[in-house]
Amino acid sequence: MESSGSAGGGSRLEAAIGDAIAHDATLKVSLASQHYLDGTSKVELARRHGLSRFQVARLLEEARDEGIVRIEIVDPVAAGRDLAPLARRLGVSSVTVAAERPGESARAAIARQVARLLTAQLPEGGRLGVAWSRTLMHLPGALGQLSRADVVQLVGSLSTSGYSTAQSSALAHSLGAHTRGQVWALPTPLIVDSAQVAASLRAMEEVRSTLDAADSLDVATVSIGAWSEGDSTLWARLRPEEQRQAREAGVVAEICGILLGADGAVWHSAMEDRVIGVRPDQLRRARVIAAAPAVGRPDAVLAAARSGLVDDIVLGPELAEQVAALFE
């Protein structure tokens, strides 16, 4: 009999505890709904429920800790601004405007939006191509975890004002750490002194295998350079005579060492034989996300879009307005 009474007492106690927990949860839901949805003050909630202001505050804090209340902060800048009408006019899949956050550079803001698109587009087990630029060097810091994928360096290393060839080649390895896949590095300069030297380098096994790996890219990240001093990383590597010839031929943009005219056509010249990097046909087979940092050169963005080399373009607000103005 004592055993039976003890068991009955235990059941009643468990039931009482269960009722108290349910009442406590119901109270938290009620307080949270009135406070966060209706805007009722903690003082008024205390009066309505016969509690102290401090008890209300404690219960609301517990509601957050227990997941009854979930507060989501949406940064309107984080996703960028999608300009679908402009994308249709350009004939590309998307145009994203990257607004700067406080303390953030324009190039870092563009790289952050490239990272967002890359995270969405890169398939598991895929192959990612990357070309270094002063904008895309900010890419690793903007990335979280990516799908597992191999990484292919699209062009040979180069240096530019304030940046070394080591930083250029390190980008592919840094992205490889994010994707946890094989890295196909390109241990050559972007452009060499002669076609003979370039041919000799392309014949090297490690160079040939990387260039061949670009045949099956799923996604690539590149930068659109305007064809002028300071806007193209290739410009300073060309001889003055080649710079002049390119200008006279109407070149307005450069992507991965590929020179483009205003109509998007690739400019073919002897210079191509000295460049070591991805070919136009290889880029056209991939989903290409392009960063466009050159404010004041909307013609470069238009040429890139017309070339068929890029699918998604990320640019700053000022350049976006300049590109849109081309269609007015």
Short mmCIF file of C-alpha atoms in Angstrom, two decimals:
data_model
loop_
_atom_site.label_atom_id
_atom_site.label_comp_id
_atom_site.label_asym_id
_atom_site.label_seq_id
_atom_site.Cartn_x
_atom_site.Cartn_y
_atom_site.Cartn_z
CA MET A 1 0.00 0.00 0.00
CA GLU A 2 2.82 2.38 0.81
CA SER A 3 4.38 1.58 -2.54
CA SER A 4 1.13 2.33 -4.35
CA GLY A 5 0.65 5.60 -2.48
CA SER A 6 4.20 6.63 -3.24
CA ALA A 7 3.72 5.97 -6.93
CA GLY A 8 0.48 7.95 -6.94
CA GLY A 9 2.17 10.83 -5.18
CA GLY A 10 4.97 10.78 -7.73
CA SER A 11 2.51 10.94 -10.59
CA ARG A 12 0.68 13.88 -9.05
CA LEU A 13 3.98 15.69 -8.49
CA GLU A 14 5.06 15.08 -12.10
CA ALA A 15 1.70 16.32 -13.31
CA ALA A 16 1.97 19.44 -11.18
CA ILE A 17 5.47 20.15 -12.50
CA GLY A 18 4.25 19.63 -16.07
CA ASP A 19 1.37 22.05 -15.52
CA ALA A 20 3.76 24.64 -14.07
CA ILE A 21 6.13 24.32 -17.03
CA ALA A 22 3.27 24.64 -19.51
CA HIS A 23 1.90 27.67 -17.67
CA ASP A 24 5.38 29.23 -17.62
CA ALA A 25 5.81 28.69 -21.37
CA THR A 26 2.31 30.05 -22.09
CA LEU A 27 3.08 33.12 -20.02
CA LYS A 28 6.35 33.70 -21.90
CA VAL A 29 4.59 33.41 -25.24
CA SER A 30 1.91 35.85 -24.10
CA LEU A 31 4.42 38.37 -22.76
CA ALA A 32 6.65 38.08 -25.85
CA SER A 33 3.72 38.49 -28.26
CA GLN A 34 2.44 41.58 -26.48
CA HIS A 35 5.90 43.13 -26.12
CA TYR A 36 7.54 42.37 -29.50
CA LEU A 37 4.48 42.27 -31.76
CA ASP A 38 2.11 44.75 -30.12
CA GLY A 39 4.75 47.08 -28.66
CA THR A 40 3.39 46.85 -25.09
CA SER A 41 5.89 48.20 -22.56
CA LYS A 42 7.34 46.06 -19.79
CA VAL A 43 5.72 48.31 -17.18
CA GLU A 44 2.27 47.79 -18.71
CA LEU A 45 2.85 44.03 -19.00
CA ALA A 46 3.75 43.90 -15.31
CA ARG A 47 0.52 45.69 -14.42
CA ARG A 48 -1.63 43.42 -16.61
CA HIS A 49 -0.15 40.17 -15.31
CA GLY A 50 0.40 41.05 -11.66
CA LEU A 51 4.19 40.83 -11.99
CA SER A 52 7.07 43.13 -11.23
CA ARG A 53 8.88 44.88 -14.12
CA PHE A 54 11.98 42.83 -13.27
CA GLN A 55 10.03 39.54 -13.50
CA VAL A 56 8.75 40.57 -16.93
CA ALA A 57 12.26 41.40 -18.09
CA ARG A 58 13.56 38.03 -16.83
CA LEU A 59 10.77 36.09 -18.53
CA LEU A 60 11.35 37.91 -21.85
CA GLU A 61 15.07 37.16 -21.63
CA GLU A 62 14.33 33.49 -20.97
CA ALA A 63 11.93 33.49 -23.95
CA ARG A 64 14.83 34.58 -26.19
CA ASP A 65 17.24 32.06 -24.65
CA GLU A 66 14.76 29.20 -25.10
CA GLY A 67 14.00 30.05 -28.72
CA ILE A 68 10.43 31.18 -28.07
CA VAL A 69 11.51 34.56 -29.43
CA ARG A 70 13.81 34.65 -32.43
CA ILE A 71 15.07 38.04 -33.48
CA GLU A 72 16.30 38.34 -37.07
CA ILE A 73 18.31 41.34 -38.18
CA VAL A 74 18.20 41.88 -41.93
CA ASP A 75 20.96 44.03 -43.42
CA PRO A 76 19.46 45.63 -46.57
CA VAL A 77 22.98 46.06 -47.92
CA ALA A 78 24.00 42.43 -47.47
CA ALA A 79 22.14 40.98 -50.46
CA GLY A 80 22.94 43.85 -52.78
CA ARG A 81 20.41 45.47 -55.10
CA ASP A 82 19.30 43.36 -58.03
CA LEU A 83 18.87 45.39 -61.22
CA ALA A 84 16.86 42.92 -63.30
CA PRO A 85 15.82 45.48 -65.99
CA LEU A 86 19.45 46.49 -66.54
CA ALA A 87 20.50 42.84 -66.71
CA ARG A 88 17.93 42.25 -69.46
CA ARG A 89 19.24 45.21 -71.44
CA LEU A 90 22.80 43.98 -71.10
CA GLY A 91 21.81 40.43 -71.97
CA VAL A 92 23.29 38.87 -68.81
CA SER A 93 21.75 36.76 -66.05
CA SER A 94 22.04 39.34 -63.26
CA VAL A 95 23.40 42.75 -62.29
CA THR A 96 24.01 43.37 -58.60
CA VAL A 97 24.79 46.76 -57.05
CA ALA A 98 27.21 46.50 -54.13
CA ALA A 99 26.75 49.36 -51.66
CA GLU A 100 29.54 49.93 -49.17
CA ARG A 101 29.09 49.31 -45.48
CA PRO A 102 30.62 51.78 -42.99
CA GLY A 103 34.40 51.42 -43.06
CA GLU A 104 34.31 49.17 -46.13
CA SER A 105 36.08 49.96 -49.41
CA ALA A 106 34.26 49.86 -52.73
CA ARG A 107 36.36 46.91 -53.89
CA ALA A 108 35.63 44.95 -50.69
CA ALA A 109 31.89 45.62 -51.08
CA ILE A 110 31.97 44.26 -54.64
CA ALA A 111 33.93 41.20 -53.52
CA ARG A 112 31.34 40.58 -50.77
CA GLN A 113 28.57 40.40 -53.36
CA VAL A 114 30.69 38.17 -55.62
CA ALA A 115 31.10 35.87 -52.61
CA ARG A 116 27.33 35.76 -52.10
CA LEU A 117 26.70 34.80 -55.73
CA LEU A 118 29.54 32.29 -55.68
CA THR A 119 28.11 30.56 -52.62
CA ALA A 120 24.77 30.19 -54.38
CA GLN A 121 26.13 29.08 -57.77
CA LEU A 122 29.02 26.70 -56.98
CA PRO A 123 27.77 23.08 -57.05
CA GLU A 124 29.01 20.37 -54.72
CA GLY A 125 31.93 18.57 -56.34
CA GLY A 126 32.21 21.27 -59.00
CA ARG A 127 35.14 23.20 -60.40
CA LEU A 128 35.79 26.88 -59.68
CA GLY A 129 37.99 29.14 -61.79
CA VAL A 130 39.51 32.29 -60.29
CA ALA A 131 41.52 35.17 -61.72
CA TRP A 132 43.31 37.51 -59.33
CA SER A 133 42.51 41.22 -59.27
CA ARG A 134 42.71 44.04 -56.75
CA THR A 135 39.00 43.54 -56.16
CA LEU A 136 38.88 39.74 -55.97
CA MET A 137 41.78 39.68 -53.50
CA HIS A 138 39.09 40.60 -50.93
CA LEU A 139 37.07 37.49 -51.82
CA PRO A 140 38.45 34.98 -49.25
CA GLY A 141 37.66 37.31 -46.35
CA ALA A 142 34.05 37.60 -47.49
CA LEU A 143 33.43 33.87 -47.90
CA GLY A 144 31.98 31.41 -45.44
CA GLN A 145 31.95 27.67 -46.14
CA LEU A 146 31.70 26.81 -49.82
CA SER A 147 30.62 23.60 -51.49
CA ARG A 148 33.45 21.12 -51.88
CA ALA A 149 35.06 21.88 -55.25
CA ASP A 150 38.36 22.03 -57.11
CA VAL A 151 39.91 25.44 -57.81
CA VAL A 152 41.63 26.41 -61.06
CA GLN A 153 43.87 29.47 -61.38
CA LEU A 154 42.75 31.07 -64.65
CA VAL A 155 45.74 33.27 -65.47
CA GLY A 156 49.40 33.41 -64.60
CA SER A 157 50.56 35.48 -61.66
CA LEU A 158 51.22 39.19 -61.93
CA SER A 159 52.23 42.09 -59.78
CA THR A 160 50.77 45.56 -59.72
CA SER A 161 51.27 48.68 -57.66
CA GLY A 162 51.22 47.63 -54.00
CA TYR A 163 50.72 43.91 -54.73
CA SER A 164 53.19 41.11 -55.41
CA THR A 165 53.04 38.03 -57.63
CA ALA A 166 52.95 35.95 -54.43
CA GLN A 167 49.64 37.55 -53.45
CA SER A 168 48.31 36.89 -56.93
CA SER A 169 49.06 33.16 -56.81
CA ALA A 170 47.91 32.86 -53.19
CA LEU A 171 44.29 33.64 -54.07
CA ALA A 172 43.67 30.26 -55.68
CA HIS A 173 45.17 28.44 -52.68
CA SER A 174 43.12 30.53 -50.26
CA LEU A 175 39.91 29.67 -52.10
CA GLY A 176 41.02 26.05 -52.17
CA ALA A 177 41.09 26.11 -48.38
CA HIS A 178 37.42 27.17 -48.44
CA THR A 179 36.36 24.54 -50.98
CA ARG A 180 38.53 21.70 -49.55
CA GLY A 181 39.34 20.46 -53.05
CA GLN A 182 42.30 20.16 -55.38
CA VAL A 183 44.00 23.39 -56.44
CA TRP A 184 45.24 23.70 -60.01
CA ALA A 185 47.86 26.47 -59.76
CA LEU A 186 49.40 28.25 -62.72
CA PRO A 187 53.09 28.78 -61.84
CA THR A 188 53.84 31.26 -64.63
CA PRO A 189 53.60 35.00 -65.25
CA LEU A 190 50.45 36.31 -66.93
CA ILE A 191 52.45 37.53 -69.90
CA VAL A 192 56.01 36.78 -70.99
CA ASP A 193 58.47 38.43 -73.37
CA SER A 194 57.95 36.21 -76.39
CA ALA A 195 55.64 33.68 -77.96
CA GLN A 196 58.44 31.13 -77.85
CA VAL A 197 58.82 31.45 -74.08
CA ALA A 198 55.05 31.20 -73.64
CA ALA A 199 54.91 28.06 -75.77
CA SER A 200 57.72 26.50 -73.74
CA LEU A 201 55.93 27.24 -70.47
CA ARG A 202 52.59 25.89 -71.75
CA ALA A 203 54.34 22.62 -72.58
CA MET A 204 55.26 22.08 -68.92
CA GLU A 205 53.10 19.37 -67.34
CA GLU A 206 51.88 21.48 -64.39
CA VAL A 207 50.98 24.38 -66.69
CA ARG A 208 49.32 22.23 -69.33
CA SER A 209 47.24 20.35 -66.74
CA THR A 210 45.94 23.60 -65.22
CA LEU A 211 45.06 25.10 -68.59
CA ASP A 212 43.30 21.85 -69.53
CA ALA A 213 41.39 21.86 -66.22
CA ALA A 214 39.75 25.10 -67.33
CA ASP A 215 37.91 23.10 -69.99
CA SER A 216 35.37 21.91 -67.43
CA LEU A 217 34.72 24.90 -65.18
CA ASP A 218 31.34 25.14 -63.48
CA VAL A 219 31.75 28.66 -62.10
CA ALA A 220 34.44 31.30 -62.53
CA THR A 221 35.14 34.63 -60.85
CA VAL A 222 36.85 37.32 -62.91
CA SER A 223 37.27 41.08 -62.96
CA ILE A 224 36.36 43.46 -65.78
CA GLY A 225 39.23 45.87 -66.39
CA ALA A 226 38.77 49.02 -68.46
CA TRP A 227 41.45 49.35 -71.10
CA SER A 228 43.45 52.23 -69.65
CA GLU A 229 46.39 52.77 -67.36
CA GLY A 230 45.50 51.94 -63.75
CA ASP A 231 42.28 50.14 -64.67
CA SER A 232 43.75 47.05 -66.33
CA THR A 233 46.37 44.86 -64.70
CA LEU A 234 47.54 43.84 -68.17
CA TRP A 235 48.09 47.37 -69.48
CA ALA A 236 51.50 47.92 -67.89
CA ARG A 237 52.74 44.56 -69.19
CA LEU A 238 52.31 45.53 -72.82
CA ARG A 239 54.84 47.42 -74.85
CA PRO A 240 53.91 51.01 -75.73
CA GLU A 241 53.42 49.98 -79.34
CA GLU A 242 50.97 47.25 -78.29
CA GLN A 243 49.08 49.65 -76.04
CA ARG A 244 48.72 52.04 -78.95
CA GLN A 245 47.62 49.32 -81.36
CA ALA A 246 44.99 48.08 -78.95
CA ARG A 247 43.56 51.58 -78.50
CA GLU A 248 43.51 52.18 -82.25
CA ALA A 249 41.73 48.85 -82.69
CA GLY A 250 38.98 50.05 -80.34
CA VAL A 251 39.79 47.89 -77.31
CA VAL A 252 37.84 49.12 -74.26
CA ALA A 253 37.96 46.21 -71.80
CA GLU A 254 40.08 43.31 -70.59
CA ILE A 255 39.12 40.06 -68.84
CA CYS A 256 41.78 37.48 -67.90
CA GLY A 257 44.19 38.95 -70.44
CA ILE A 258 41.51 38.79 -73.16
CA LEU A 259 41.06 42.18 -74.87
CA LEU A 260 37.57 43.25 -75.98
CA GLY A 261 36.29 45.86 -78.40
CA ALA A 262 33.23 48.01 -77.72
CA ASP A 263 31.05 45.47 -79.52
CA GLY A 264 32.34 42.65 -77.29
CA ALA A 265 34.50 41.06 -79.98
CA VAL A 266 37.84 39.62 -78.90
CA TRP A 267 40.79 41.57 -80.30
CA HIS A 268 43.23 39.11 -81.82
CA SER A 269 46.87 40.14 -82.04
CA ALA A 270 50.38 38.80 -81.60
CA MET A 271 50.10 39.77 -77.93
CA GLU A 272 47.79 36.78 -77.35
CA ASP A 273 50.68 34.42 -78.00
CA ARG A 274 52.53 35.87 -75.00
CA VAL A 275 49.62 35.55 -72.54
CA ILE A 276 49.28 32.40 -70.43
CA GLY A 277 45.75 31.91 -69.26
CA VAL A 278 42.20 30.78 -69.90
CA ARG A 279 40.76 30.99 -73.43
CA PRO A 280 37.49 32.77 -74.33
CA ASP A 281 35.79 29.50 -75.30
CA GLN A 282 36.63 28.01 -71.89
CA LEU A 283 35.04 30.96 -70.06
CA ARG A 284 31.92 30.83 -72.20
CA ARG A 285 31.24 27.27 -71.02
CA ALA A 286 31.19 28.34 -67.35
CA ARG A 287 28.89 30.47 -65.20
CA VAL A 288 31.07 33.59 -64.88
CA ILE A 289 30.64 36.10 -62.06
CA ALA A 290 32.41 39.35 -62.94
CA ALA A 291 33.47 42.20 -60.66
CA ALA A 292 33.41 45.62 -62.33
CA PRO A 293 35.25 48.23 -60.23
CA ALA A 294 36.20 50.88 -62.84
CA VAL A 295 33.96 53.89 -62.17
CA GLY A 296 33.73 56.15 -65.20
CA ARG A 297 34.11 53.33 -67.72
CA PRO A 298 30.62 51.94 -68.39
CA ASP A 299 31.76 51.07 -71.92
CA ALA A 300 33.95 48.32 -70.41
CA VAL A 301 30.93 46.75 -68.68
CA LEU A 302 28.88 46.93 -71.89
CA ALA A 303 31.71 45.29 -73.87
CA ALA A 304 32.01 42.48 -71.30
CA ALA A 305 28.27 41.84 -71.45
CA ARG A 306 28.28 41.80 -75.26
CA SER A 307 31.25 39.40 -75.35
CA GLY A 308 29.31 36.49 -73.89
CA LEU A 309 32.16 35.89 -71.45
CA VAL A 310 30.23 36.88 -68.30
CA ASP A 311 26.86 35.94 -66.81
CA ASP A 312 26.61 37.91 -63.56
CA ILE A 313 28.02 41.42 -63.08
CA VAL A 314 28.66 43.06 -59.70
CA LEU A 315 29.40 46.77 -59.60
CA GLY A 316 29.13 49.84 -57.39
CA PRO A 317 26.17 52.29 -57.36
CA GLU A 318 27.92 55.02 -59.35
CA LEU A 319 29.05 52.71 -62.13
CA ALA A 320 25.58 51.12 -62.22
CA GLU A 321 24.07 54.54 -62.92
CA GLN A 322 26.64 55.18 -65.62
CA VAL A 323 25.88 51.86 -67.32
CA ALA A 324 22.12 52.48 -67.11
CA ALA A 325 22.64 55.91 -68.69
CA LEU A 326 24.01 54.22 -71.82
CA PHE A 327 20.48 52.99 -72.57
CA GLU A 328 18.69 56.32 -72.06
#
